[in-house]
Coordinates of C-alpha atoms in Angstrom, one line a residue:
M1 CA 0.1 0.1 -0.1
M2 CA 3.0 2.3 0.7
K3 CA 4.7 3.2 -2.4
D4 CA 3.9 6.7 -3.4
F5 CA 4.7 9.4 -0.6
R6 CA 3.6 12.5 -2.2
G7 CA 0.7 14.6 -1.0
A8 CA 0.0 17.3 1.8
F9 CA 1.5 16.9 5.0
L10 CA -2.1 16.2 7.0
A11 CA -1.2 14.5 9.9
A12 CA 1.2 14.0 12.5
S13 CA 3.0 10.4 12.8
L14 CA 2.0 7.6 14.4
L15 CA 2.3 5.8 17.8
V16 CA 4.4 2.8 16.6
L17 CA 2.4 -0.4 17.4
G18 CA 4.6 -3.2 16.5
T19 CA 8.3 -4.5 15.6
A20 CA 12.0 -4.1 16.3
M21 CA 13.8 -6.7 18.5
F22 CA 11.4 -7.0 21.0
G23 CA 9.0 -8.4 18.7
A24 CA 6.0 -6.1 20.0
G25 CA 3.0 -6.0 17.4
R26 CA -0.4 -5.1 17.6
L27 CA -3.5 -7.2 18.2
A28 CA -7.0 -6.7 16.4
A29 CA -7.8 -3.4 16.2
D30 CA -10.5 -3.5 19.1
A31 CA -8.3 -5.2 21.4
P32 CA -8.9 -4.1 25.1
T33 CA -6.3 -1.6 26.6
G34 CA -5.1 -1.3 29.9
L35 CA -2.8 -3.5 32.3
D36 CA -3.9 -6.6 33.9
Q37 CA -2.2 -7.8 37.3
S38 CA -4.4 -10.3 38.1
Q39 CA -2.4 -12.9 36.1
P40 CA -1.6 -16.0 37.9
G41 CA 2.1 -15.8 39.1
S42 CA 2.4 -12.1 38.2
Q43 CA 3.8 -11.6 41.7
G44 CA 2.7 -7.7 41.3
L45 CA 3.9 -7.3 37.8
S46 CA 2.0 -6.4 35.0
R47 CA 0.6 -8.2 32.0
I48 CA -0.5 -6.1 28.7
R49 CA -3.9 -6.5 27.2
S50 CA -2.7 -5.0 24.0
T51 CA 0.6 -3.7 22.7
D52 CA -1.2 -0.6 22.4
D53 CA -0.4 -0.3 26.3
F54 CA 3.1 0.3 25.0
Q55 CA 2.5 3.8 23.7
A56 CA 2.3 6.7 25.9
D57 CA -1.1 8.6 25.7
D58 CA -0.5 12.2 24.4
G59 CA -3.9 13.2 24.1
F60 CA -4.3 12.3 20.4
R61 CA -5.0 8.7 20.7
I62 CA -8.1 7.7 19.3
D63 CA -10.1 4.6 20.6
P64 CA -10.1 2.0 17.6
K65 CA -13.4 0.2 19.0
T66 CA -15.5 3.0 18.0
H67 CA -13.8 5.0 15.2
P68 CA -15.4 5.1 12.0
G69 CA -12.2 4.2 10.2
K70 CA -12.8 0.4 12.1
A71 CA -15.7 0.0 9.3
L72 CA -13.9 1.4 6.4
F73 CA -11.2 -0.9 7.1
A74 CA -13.2 -4.0 7.2
T75 CA -15.0 -3.2 4.1
H76 CA -12.3 -1.8 1.8
C77 CA -8.9 -3.0 3.3
A78 CA -9.4 -6.2 5.1
M79 CA -9.6 -8.6 2.5
C80 CA -6.1 -7.8 1.1
H81 CA -4.4 -6.4 4.1
E82 CA -5.6 -9.3 6.5
G83 CA -3.9 -12.1 4.5
G84 CA -5.9 -12.1 1.5
V85 CA -2.9 -10.6 -0.9
P86 CA 0.4 -12.6 0.6
K87 CA 2.5 -9.5 -0.1
A88 CA 0.1 -6.5 0.8
P89 CA 1.2 -5.1 4.1
S90 CA -0.4 -6.2 7.4
P91 CA -2.3 -3.9 9.8
A92 CA 0.6 -3.9 12.0
F93 CA 3.0 -2.5 9.3
L94 CA 0.5 0.3 8.0
G95 CA -0.1 1.2 11.7
M96 CA 3.5 2.4 11.5
M97 CA 3.4 4.3 8.6
S98 CA 3.0 8.0 8.8
P99 CA -0.6 9.2 8.1
D100 CA 0.1 11.4 5.2
A101 CA 2.0 8.5 3.6
I102 CA -1.3 6.6 3.7
I103 CA -3.7 9.4 2.4
G104 CA -1.1 10.3 -0.2
A105 CA -1.3 6.7 -1.4
L106 CA -5.2 6.5 -1.4
T107 CA -5.2 9.6 -3.1
D108 CA -2.8 9.7 -6.1
G109 CA -0.4 6.9 -5.0
V110 CA -0.2 3.2 -5.5
M111 CA -3.8 2.5 -4.0
K112 CA -5.3 5.4 -6.2
I113 CA -8.1 3.1 -7.7
Q114 CA -9.0 1.2 -4.4
G115 CA -9.0 5.2 -2.6
S116 CA -11.0 6.5 -5.6
A117 CA -14.3 4.7 -3.9
L118 CA -13.4 6.6 -0.5
K119 CA -14.3 10.5 0.0
A120 CA -11.4 12.6 1.2
E121 CA -12.9 12.7 4.8
E122 CA -13.1 8.9 4.9
R123 CA -9.3 8.7 3.7
S124 CA -8.5 10.7 6.6
E125 CA -10.4 8.6 9.0
L126 CA -8.6 5.3 7.4
A127 CA -5.5 7.2 8.3
E128 CA -6.4 7.9 11.9
Y129 CA -7.7 4.4 12.5
L130 CA -4.5 2.6 11.3
T131 CA -2.4 4.9 13.4
R132 CA -4.4 5.3 16.4
R133 CA -3.8 9.3 16.0
K134 CA -6.0 11.9 15.7
L135 CA -5.2 14.4 12.5
S136 CA -6.1 17.2 14.5
S137 CA -2.4 16.5 16.4
Y138 CA -0.6 17.8 13.1
K139 CA 0.7 21.0 13.0
P140 CA 3.0 22.0 9.9
A141 CA 6.6 21.9 10.8
S142 CA 8.8 24.8 10.0
P143 CA 11.4 23.7 7.3
P144 CA 14.8 23.4 8.3
P145 CA 17.0 26.2 6.9
M146 CA 18.8 25.4 3.5
C147 CA 22.3 25.8 3.1
T148 CA 23.6 28.9 0.5
G149 CA 26.7 29.8 -0.9
A150 CA 29.8 27.9 0.0
K151 CA 27.8 25.7 2.7
L152 CA 25.9 23.9 -0.2
A153 CA 29.2 22.3 -1.1
F154 CA 30.7 19.2 0.2
D155 CA 34.2 18.6 1.6
M156 CA 35.4 16.1 -0.8
Q157 CA 38.8 15.7 1.4
D158 CA 36.7 14.7 4.2
E159 CA 36.3 11.0 3.0
P160 CA 34.2 8.3 4.9
Q161 CA 36.1 6.6 7.6
P162 CA 35.6 2.6 8.5
V163 CA 33.8 3.2 11.5
G164 CA 30.4 2.4 13.1
W165 CA 27.5 0.2 11.7
G166 CA 27.7 -0.9 8.2
L167 CA 31.3 -0.6 8.2
D168 CA 33.0 -1.8 11.5
N169 CA 30.5 -2.9 14.0
R170 CA 33.4 -2.2 16.9
R171 CA 31.9 1.2 17.2
F172 CA 35.4 2.6 18.4
V173 CA 36.2 6.2 16.6
P174 CA 40.1 6.9 16.5
S175 CA 41.6 9.9 17.4
A176 CA 42.2 11.4 14.1
L177 CA 38.6 11.3 13.1
A178 CA 37.1 11.9 16.5
G179 CA 39.0 15.3 16.9
L180 CA 38.1 15.1 20.6
E181 CA 40.2 14.6 23.6
K182 CA 38.7 12.8 26.9
T183 CA 39.7 16.0 28.6
Q184 CA 37.3 17.9 26.3
V185 CA 34.5 15.7 26.9
P186 CA 33.3 17.4 30.2
K187 CA 33.2 20.6 28.3
L188 CA 30.8 19.5 25.8
K189 CA 27.8 21.8 25.0
L190 CA 24.8 21.8 22.6
K191 CA 25.8 23.4 19.4
W192 CA 22.7 22.8 17.4
A193 CA 19.7 20.8 17.4
F194 CA 17.1 19.6 15.1
A195 CA 13.6 18.6 15.9
F196 CA 12.2 15.9 13.4
P197 CA 8.6 17.0 12.0
D198 CA 5.9 15.2 13.5
A199 CA 8.2 11.9 14.8
L200 CA 7.7 10.1 18.1
R201 CA 11.1 8.6 17.6
A202 CA 14.6 9.1 16.2
R203 CA 15.9 5.7 15.0
S204 CA 18.8 6.3 12.5
Q205 CA 22.2 6.4 13.4
P206 CA 23.8 9.8 12.3
T207 CA 26.7 9.5 9.8
V208 CA 29.6 11.8 9.2
A209 CA 31.2 12.0 5.9
W210 CA 32.1 14.7 3.1
G211 CA 31.6 17.6 5.8
A212 CA 27.8 16.4 6.1
L213 CA 25.9 14.9 8.5
F214 CA 23.2 12.3 7.2
V215 CA 20.6 10.8 9.0
G216 CA 17.3 9.2 8.5
S217 CA 13.8 9.7 10.1
Q218 CA 10.7 8.5 11.0
D219 CA 8.7 9.7 8.0
G220 CA 11.1 8.3 5.6
T221 CA 12.9 11.7 4.9
V222 CA 16.8 11.6 4.5
Y223 CA 18.7 14.8 5.3
A224 CA 22.4 16.0 4.5
F225 CA 22.8 18.4 7.2
D226 CA 26.1 20.8 7.2
L227 CA 27.9 19.5 10.5
D228 CA 28.9 22.9 11.8
T229 CA 25.9 25.1 11.0
G230 CA 23.0 22.3 10.9
C231 CA 21.8 24.2 7.5
V232 CA 20.6 21.4 4.8
K233 CA 22.6 20.6 2.0
W234 CA 19.7 18.3 0.5
K235 CA 16.9 16.4 1.9
Q236 CA 14.8 13.8 0.4
R237 CA 12.1 11.4 0.9
V238 CA 12.9 8.4 -0.5
S239 CA 11.2 5.7 1.7
A240 CA 9.2 4.8 4.9
E241 CA 10.7 5.2 8.0
V242 CA 14.7 4.9 7.8
R243 CA 15.8 3.3 11.2
T244 CA 19.3 2.0 10.0
A245 CA 22.4 3.8 9.7
I246 CA 23.4 5.8 6.7
V247 CA 26.2 3.9 5.5
P248 CA 28.7 5.8 3.0
D249 CA 30.6 4.5 0.0
A250 CA 34.1 6.4 -0.6
A251 CA 34.5 4.8 -3.9
T252 CA 31.1 5.7 -5.4
K253 CA 29.7 8.8 -3.2
R254 CA 27.1 6.7 -2.6
L255 CA 24.7 6.2 0.7
Y256 CA 22.9 2.9 1.4
F257 CA 20.4 2.2 4.0
G258 CA 17.2 0.0 4.9
D259 CA 13.7 0.9 5.3
L260 CA 10.6 -0.4 7.3
L261 CA 9.1 -1.9 4.5
G262 CA 12.2 -4.0 4.0
R263 CA 13.7 -2.1 0.8
A264 CA 17.5 -1.5 0.7
H265 CA 18.3 1.8 -0.9
A266 CA 21.3 3.3 -2.8
V267 CA 21.3 7.4 -3.4
D268 CA 23.6 9.8 -4.6
A269 CA 25.6 11.2 -1.7
M270 CA 25.8 14.7 -3.2
T271 CA 22.2 15.1 -4.4
G272 CA 20.0 12.5 -2.4
K273 CA 19.0 11.1 -5.8
E274 CA 17.6 7.6 -5.8
L275 CA 19.8 5.1 -7.5
W276 CA 18.3 1.8 -6.9
S277 CA 15.7 0.2 -4.2
T278 CA 15.5 -3.6 -3.5
K279 CA 12.7 -5.2 -1.7
M280 CA 14.4 -7.9 0.3
D281 CA 11.7 -10.3 1.0
D282 CA 8.5 -11.1 -0.5
H283 CA 6.8 -11.8 2.8
A284 CA 4.4 -8.9 3.9
D285 CA 5.9 -8.5 7.1
A286 CA 9.4 -8.4 6.2
T287 CA 11.4 -5.2 7.2
I288 CA 14.9 -4.0 7.8
T289 CA 16.2 -3.3 11.3
G290 CA 20.1 -3.9 11.0
T291 CA 22.2 -1.5 9.2
P292 CA 23.5 -3.2 5.7
A293 CA 27.1 -3.9 5.8
L294 CA 29.2 -2.4 3.1
A295 CA 32.3 -4.4 2.5
G296 CA 33.9 -6.7 -0.2
G297 CA 32.4 -5.4 -3.1
S298 CA 28.9 -6.2 -1.9
L299 CA 26.3 -4.7 0.5
F300 CA 24.9 -7.8 3.2
V301 CA 21.4 -6.9 3.9
P302 CA 19.7 -8.4 7.1
V303 CA 16.3 -9.1 7.2
S304 CA 13.8 -9.5 10.1
S305 CA 10.0 -8.7 10.4
L306 CA 6.9 -7.9 12.0
E307 CA 5.3 -11.5 12.1
V308 CA 6.2 -11.7 15.7
G309 CA 3.2 -9.6 16.4
Q310 CA 0.9 -10.9 14.0
A311 CA 1.4 -14.1 15.6
A312 CA -0.4 -12.7 18.7
D313 CA -3.7 -13.2 16.7
P314 CA -4.9 -16.9 17.2
K315 CA -6.7 -16.5 13.9
Y316 CA -3.5 -15.7 12.3
P317 CA -1.6 -19.1 10.8
C318 CA 1.6 -18.4 12.7
C319 CA 4.4 -18.4 10.9
S320 CA 5.9 -18.4 7.6
F321 CA 8.8 -15.9 7.8
R322 CA 12.2 -16.7 8.2
G323 CA 15.4 -14.4 8.7
S324 CA 17.9 -14.3 6.4
V325 CA 21.1 -12.0 5.3
A326 CA 21.5 -11.4 1.3
A327 CA 24.1 -9.9 -0.6
L328 CA 23.4 -7.4 -3.1
D329 CA 25.4 -5.8 -6.1
L330 CA 26.5 -2.3 -5.4
A331 CA 25.9 -1.3 -9.0
T332 CA 22.3 -2.3 -9.3
G333 CA 21.0 -3.6 -6.1
E334 CA 20.4 -7.1 -7.6
V335 CA 20.5 -10.0 -5.4
R336 CA 23.5 -12.0 -5.6
W337 CA 22.6 -14.7 -2.8
R338 CA 20.7 -15.3 0.2
A339 CA 21.5 -17.2 3.4
Y340 CA 18.3 -18.1 5.5
T341 CA 18.8 -18.8 9.1
V342 CA 15.7 -21.3 9.1
Q343 CA 17.1 -23.2 6.0
D344 CA 13.8 -25.2 5.2
E345 CA 10.5 -23.6 4.3
P346 CA 7.7 -23.5 7.1
A347 CA 5.6 -26.7 7.0
P348 CA 2.1 -27.5 8.7
Q349 CA 2.5 -28.4 12.4
G350 CA -1.2 -28.8 12.9
K351 CA -4.2 -26.6 14.2
N352 CA -4.4 -24.6 17.1
A353 CA -7.8 -24.2 19.3
E354 CA -9.2 -21.8 16.9
G355 CA -8.7 -24.3 14.0
T356 CA -6.0 -22.3 12.3
M357 CA -3.3 -24.2 10.5
L358 CA 0.1 -23.4 12.4
L359 CA 3.3 -23.7 10.6
G360 CA 6.9 -24.0 11.4
P361 CA 10.0 -23.9 12.2
S362 CA 9.9 -19.9 11.6
G363 CA 11.5 -16.7 12.6
A364 CA 15.1 -16.7 13.6
P365 CA 15.1 -12.9 12.4
V366 CA 18.4 -11.1 11.8
W367 CA 18.0 -7.8 13.7
N368 CA 21.7 -6.8 13.7
S369 CA 24.3 -5.4 11.0
P370 CA 26.4 -8.4 9.8
T371 CA 30.1 -8.2 10.8
Y372 CA 32.7 -8.7 7.8
D373 CA 35.9 -10.7 8.3
A374 CA 38.2 -9.8 5.3
A375 CA 40.9 -12.5 6.2
R376 CA 38.3 -15.4 6.0
K377 CA 36.1 -13.7 3.6
R378 CA 33.2 -14.4 5.8
I379 CA 30.3 -12.6 7.6
Y380 CA 28.9 -13.1 11.1
F381 CA 25.4 -12.2 12.2
G382 CA 23.0 -13.4 15.0
S383 CA 19.2 -14.4 14.9
G384 CA 16.2 -14.1 17.1
E385 CA 14.0 -16.5 18.4
N386 CA 11.6 -18.9 16.2
Y387 CA 8.0 -17.1 16.3
S388 CA 6.4 -20.8 16.4
S389 CA 7.0 -24.2 17.2
P390 CA 8.9 -26.3 17.0
A391 CA 11.9 -24.3 18.3
D392 CA 14.7 -25.7 16.0
D393 CA 18.6 -25.0 16.2
N394 CA 18.7 -21.8 14.0
S395 CA 17.4 -19.7 16.8
D396 CA 19.2 -17.3 19.5
A397 CA 22.4 -18.5 17.4
V398 CA 25.6 -17.1 15.7
F399 CA 26.2 -17.7 12.1
A400 CA 29.2 -17.5 9.9
V401 CA 28.8 -17.3 6.2
D402 CA 30.9 -17.6 3.1
A403 CA 30.8 -13.8 2.0
E404 CA 31.1 -14.9 -1.4
T405 CA 28.3 -17.7 -1.9
G406 CA 26.5 -17.3 1.2
K407 CA 27.1 -20.8 1.9
R408 CA 26.8 -21.4 5.7
I409 CA 30.4 -22.2 7.3
W410 CA 29.3 -23.0 10.9
H411 CA 26.5 -21.8 13.2
T412 CA 26.5 -21.9 17.3
Q413 CA 23.3 -21.7 19.0
L414 CA 23.5 -19.7 22.5
T415 CA 20.1 -20.7 23.8
K416 CA 18.1 -23.6 23.0
G417 CA 14.4 -24.1 22.7
D418 CA 13.3 -20.4 22.1
A419 CA 10.2 -20.2 20.3
W420 CA 8.3 -17.1 21.3
N421 CA 5.8 -14.8 19.7
V422 CA 3.8 -11.7 21.1
G423 CA 1.0 -13.9 22.0
C424 CA 3.3 -14.8 25.0
M425 CA 3.3 -11.5 26.5
L426 CA -0.6 -11.3 26.4
G427 CA -1.0 -14.6 27.9
S428 CA -2.7 -15.9 25.0
D429 CA -3.1 -19.4 23.5
S430 CA -1.1 -18.3 20.3
C431 CA 2.2 -18.3 22.4
P432 CA 4.1 -21.4 21.1
K433 CA 4.8 -24.1 23.6
E434 CA 7.9 -23.3 24.5
K435 CA 7.1 -19.8 25.7
G436 CA 10.2 -18.2 25.1
P437 CA 12.1 -16.9 26.8
D438 CA 12.7 -14.3 23.8
H439 CA 16.4 -14.5 24.1
D440 CA 17.7 -12.8 20.7
V441 CA 21.3 -12.5 19.7
A442 CA 20.3 -8.7 18.6
A443 CA 23.2 -7.0 18.9
S444 CA 26.2 -7.1 15.9
T445 CA 28.8 -9.5 16.8
L446 CA 32.5 -7.9 17.1
L447 CA 35.5 -9.7 15.7
I448 CA 38.2 -8.5 18.4
P449 CA 41.9 -8.6 17.7
L450 CA 43.8 -10.2 20.8
A451 CA 47.2 -9.5 22.0
D452 CA 48.6 -13.1 20.8
G453 CA 47.5 -12.2 17.6
K454 CA 44.4 -14.4 17.5
Q455 CA 40.6 -13.1 17.1
M456 CA 37.8 -13.4 19.5
L457 CA 34.1 -13.1 18.3
V458 CA 32.2 -11.6 21.0
A459 CA 28.3 -11.9 20.9
G460 CA 25.9 -10.3 22.9
Q461 CA 22.3 -11.3 23.9
K462 CA 19.0 -10.6 25.5
S463 CA 19.8 -12.9 27.8
G464 CA 22.0 -10.4 29.8
E465 CA 25.2 -12.8 28.7
A466 CA 28.2 -11.9 26.8
W467 CA 29.7 -14.7 24.7
G468 CA 33.3 -15.5 23.1
L469 CA 33.2 -17.6 20.4
D470 CA 36.3 -18.9 18.3
P471 CA 35.7 -17.2 14.7
D472 CA 37.4 -20.3 12.8
T473 CA 34.7 -22.8 14.3
G474 CA 31.8 -21.3 16.2
K475 CA 33.4 -23.2 19.4
I476 CA 31.9 -21.4 22.7
L477 CA 35.2 -20.1 24.5
W478 CA 33.7 -18.4 27.3
T479 CA 30.5 -16.9 28.7
R480 CA 29.9 -13.7 31.1
R481 CA 26.7 -13.1 32.9
L482 CA 26.0 -9.3 33.2
G483 CA 22.3 -9.2 33.7
H484 CA 19.1 -11.2 34.1
G485 CA 18.0 -10.5 30.5
G486 CA 14.6 -10.9 29.7
T487 CA 11.8 -9.7 26.7
Q488 CA 13.4 -6.3 27.1
G489 CA 16.6 -7.4 29.2
G490 CA 20.1 -8.0 28.4
V491 CA 22.2 -6.5 25.4
H492 CA 19.9 -4.9 22.8
F493 CA 21.5 -2.7 20.1
G494 CA 25.2 -2.5 20.5
M495 CA 28.4 -3.1 22.3
A496 CA 31.5 -1.3 21.5
A497 CA 35.2 -2.3 21.9
E498 CA 38.6 -0.3 22.1
G499 CA 41.4 -2.6 21.6
A500 CA 40.5 -6.1 23.3
R501 CA 38.2 -4.3 26.0
V502 CA 34.7 -4.6 25.0
F503 CA 31.9 -2.4 26.5
V504 CA 28.7 -4.3 26.9
P505 CA 25.3 -1.9 27.7
I506 CA 22.6 -4.0 29.8
N507 CA 18.8 -3.0 29.9
D508 CA 17.2 -5.2 32.5
M509 CA 13.9 -3.6 32.8
A510 CA 12.3 -4.4 36.4
D511 CA 8.5 -4.8 34.6
T512 CA 8.3 -5.5 30.9
G513 CA 4.4 -6.1 30.9
D514 CA 5.0 -9.8 30.2
A515 CA 4.3 -10.5 34.1
R516 CA 7.4 -12.4 34.1
V517 CA 9.6 -12.3 37.4
Y518 CA 13.2 -11.8 37.4
D519 CA 16.2 -12.3 39.8
A520 CA 16.4 -8.4 40.9
S521 CA 20.0 -9.2 42.6
I522 CA 21.4 -9.7 39.4
R523 CA 20.0 -6.7 37.7
G524 CA 22.5 -5.1 35.7
S525 CA 21.3 -2.0 33.9
G526 CA 24.2 0.1 33.1
L527 CA 27.7 -0.1 31.3
H528 CA 29.8 -2.8 31.7
A529 CA 33.7 -3.4 30.5
I530 CA 35.0 -7.0 30.1
D531 CA 38.5 -8.3 28.4
A532 CA 37.6 -10.1 25.3
A533 CA 40.1 -12.8 25.5
T534 CA 38.5 -14.3 28.5
G535 CA 35.4 -12.6 29.3
K536 CA 36.7 -11.4 32.9
V537 CA 34.8 -8.3 34.0
V538 CA 37.0 -5.3 34.1
W539 CA 34.3 -3.0 35.8
N540 CA 30.5 -2.4 36.2
A541 CA 29.0 0.8 36.1
R542 CA 25.2 0.2 37.0
A543 CA 23.0 3.1 36.1
P544 CA 21.6 5.2 38.8
D545 CA 17.9 5.1 38.6
L546 CA 16.6 8.9 38.7
C547 CA 13.3 7.9 37.1
G548 CA 11.2 8.4 40.4
G549 CA 8.6 6.0 39.5
A550 CA 7.7 7.9 36.4
K551 CA 5.8 6.3 33.6
F552 CA 8.0 5.0 30.6
C553 CA 11.2 5.8 32.4
D554 CA 14.1 3.1 33.0
P555 CA 17.5 3.7 33.5
G556 CA 18.8 0.8 31.2
V557 CA 21.2 1.0 28.3
S558 CA 19.4 0.1 25.4
A559 CA 20.9 2.2 22.9
A560 CA 24.0 1.1 20.9
I561 CA 27.2 2.8 22.5
T562 CA 30.1 4.2 21.0
A563 CA 33.7 4.5 22.0
M564 CA 36.5 6.9 21.6
P565 CA 39.9 6.9 23.2
G566 CA 39.4 6.9 26.8
V567 CA 35.6 7.3 26.7
V568 CA 32.3 5.4 26.0
F569 CA 29.0 7.4 25.0
A570 CA 25.9 5.6 26.3
G571 CA 22.2 6.8 25.7
H572 CA 19.8 5.9 28.5
L573 CA 16.1 4.8 28.4
D574 CA 15.5 7.9 31.2
G575 CA 16.9 10.0 28.4
R576 CA 20.2 10.7 29.8
F577 CA 23.0 11.0 27.4
R578 CA 26.4 10.0 29.5
A579 CA 30.0 9.7 28.9
Y580 CA 32.4 7.0 30.8
D581 CA 35.9 6.8 31.8
S582 CA 36.4 4.0 29.6
D583 CA 39.2 2.8 32.5
S584 CA 37.3 3.1 35.5
G585 CA 33.2 3.3 34.2
K586 CA 33.0 6.6 36.1
I587 CA 30.7 9.0 34.7
I588 CA 32.8 12.1 33.4
W589 CA 29.9 14.0 31.5
E590 CA 25.8 13.7 31.0
V591 CA 23.1 15.6 30.2
D592 CA 19.5 15.0 30.5
T593 CA 18.1 15.1 26.9
T594 CA 14.4 14.9 27.7
K595 CA 14.6 18.9 28.7
P596 CA 13.2 21.0 25.7
V597 CA 15.6 23.1 23.6
K598 CA 15.3 25.8 21.1
T599 CA 16.0 24.0 17.6
I600 CA 17.4 25.4 14.1
T601 CA 13.8 25.9 12.8
G602 CA 13.0 28.0 15.9
V603 CA 10.7 25.6 17.5
E604 CA 11.1 23.7 20.5
G605 CA 11.9 20.2 20.7
K606 CA 12.9 17.6 23.1
G607 CA 14.2 14.1 23.3
G608 CA 12.8 11.2 25.4
A609 CA 14.2 7.6 25.9
M610 CA 17.3 6.8 24.1
S611 CA 17.4 3.3 22.1
G612 CA 18.5 1.9 18.8
P613 CA 21.3 4.3 17.4
G614 CA 24.3 5.5 19.3
A615 CA 26.5 8.3 19.0
A616 CA 28.4 9.5 16.0
V617 CA 31.9 11.3 17.0
A618 CA 33.4 13.4 14.1
H619 CA 35.6 16.4 13.8
G620 CA 35.2 17.6 17.2
H621 CA 31.2 16.9 17.2
V622 CA 29.3 14.1 19.4
I623 CA 26.0 13.8 17.6
V624 CA 23.2 11.6 18.7
N625 CA 19.4 11.0 18.6
S626 CA 17.1 11.0 21.4
G627 CA 13.4 9.7 21.4
Y628 CA 12.0 6.1 21.2
G629 CA 8.2 6.4 21.8
M630 CA 7.2 2.7 21.6
Y631 CA 7.7 -0.4 23.9
S632 CA 6.7 1.7 27.0
H633 CA 9.5 4.2 26.3
M634 CA 9.5 7.9 26.2
A635 CA 8.6 9.9 23.0
G636 CA 11.1 12.1 21.3
N637 CA 12.2 13.6 18.1
L638 CA 15.5 15.3 18.7
L639 CA 18.6 15.2 16.9
M640 CA 21.3 16.8 19.2
V641 CA 24.8 17.8 18.2
F642 CA 27.5 18.9 20.8
A643 CA 30.9 20.3 20.8
P644 CA 33.3 21.3 23.3

């Protein structure tokens, strides 16, 4: 349904209702809301009744049970979008789109024929119903200032450096690129900020190259900001939400990224013109959450999905998606090869109590950016849980794949028997018999050089554990528990490393809405440093809890972290952005990103929970996004640029 994004900006962006590494989707539109603390065994913890409960109510939510869009969807859309057409995006997917994209598609886009049967008011009602948000919440955004004169030019001497997601997943910025000393970090001040229009989250990793700051946004717009002033060299709305990093290619002057609808894109870095776009999977719920990796003459694209949320409905034939990584030709975007996690197509496994046929094994999505090993000519990546029974040996695993052919070399499962979907959070019969524990290998694996000349592959897991594996064989050499883990626990988006020291962020929420009881004595929320050779803990820096019981506030570190010599930058779910001394774990600087600030457009913006992307450090600047209005976290829409 979402292809053409033209049309007037008629609405604010949605309250998101599904996906990401935590596997939250939306149930049927009229599912009840509210927290249920009466479930047996909950011991005072809450259980969600609908994944609508994950979202903060900003006063513009609509009631899906009574909204007129409900009947319109049932009459005009449900036949295709509730499984009748396999490639048609599901309601959960449509709910993640911005309302103007939905209206535009129905008005003069790919769904124009279907939309012609609707009045303009009805198209607006459909957009409200799908996004759960009143169109009256929309306020026209002030356009960012466009660059003029010399600021329009790019600095061609400032070539992209091989750091960060998509290039080097160790997320370490050397001194020459950082342009920042450890002693200057406590002097960091906000230089400029930008509020993404009509956004409740900011999930794209900022990237600096050619004197510009490239970043994607919730409505699918990619921006090229001048790093020094914040003026815009170009902006281009080329896709649905961009939640990956923008990966620059020094050789071709191109940018690569993935979008919500499972498309990989290549655009001209100097103009924003789209060069090619490739749909990465035919499954209706396929998406791209991990950053494509540019290496070895190919673009390695990880594929995950929203189907884990669809599965919460007992009438849904769970599940047919399986995760993969595909290698694309850089010039054309054509798929060279694809490596599935679950190698055989899901097969019928019998019917559930509703009489719905179940399929399996399924799932094992790839949430993370693949790691390239130039010496061995292979890539490494981790998988998530199976979505349905039976749980096989491909879930919660680390894979090594030949970079030239896609042939599997080895895979090592870290947690056995993990089949889980959102039905498990709701306590419904759609939960697989294994009932989790949902311990994805969600963060990118790190290939770490050791003092003896060997290497260690380090993986972080939502179980709260870090693992050391032999990159040649996949043999587990050590494991280290740093937290209790869980549905929203353990290691989420990304670790970092300085030499052989690995920094591991942990987010152990006390209450994840699934009525599970975790061992508070091993709650590890915060930042930890371990030795890559042995897994030995160097230091622990548990995050101070400053939430004071506030809703959707948590002290843990879910966002990816970034290291530079002597410093580790970490964004916390309570909105604090901190710099830690990499030798001791001591906090040497922090800022509360939830406080309103004046932005380059003259409007006030504020951050929220920090999750997903981490900081970019370049040329004396520290750049970070703040805002993650989903999964019981605080909304925000801020891009912040700091300098001493």
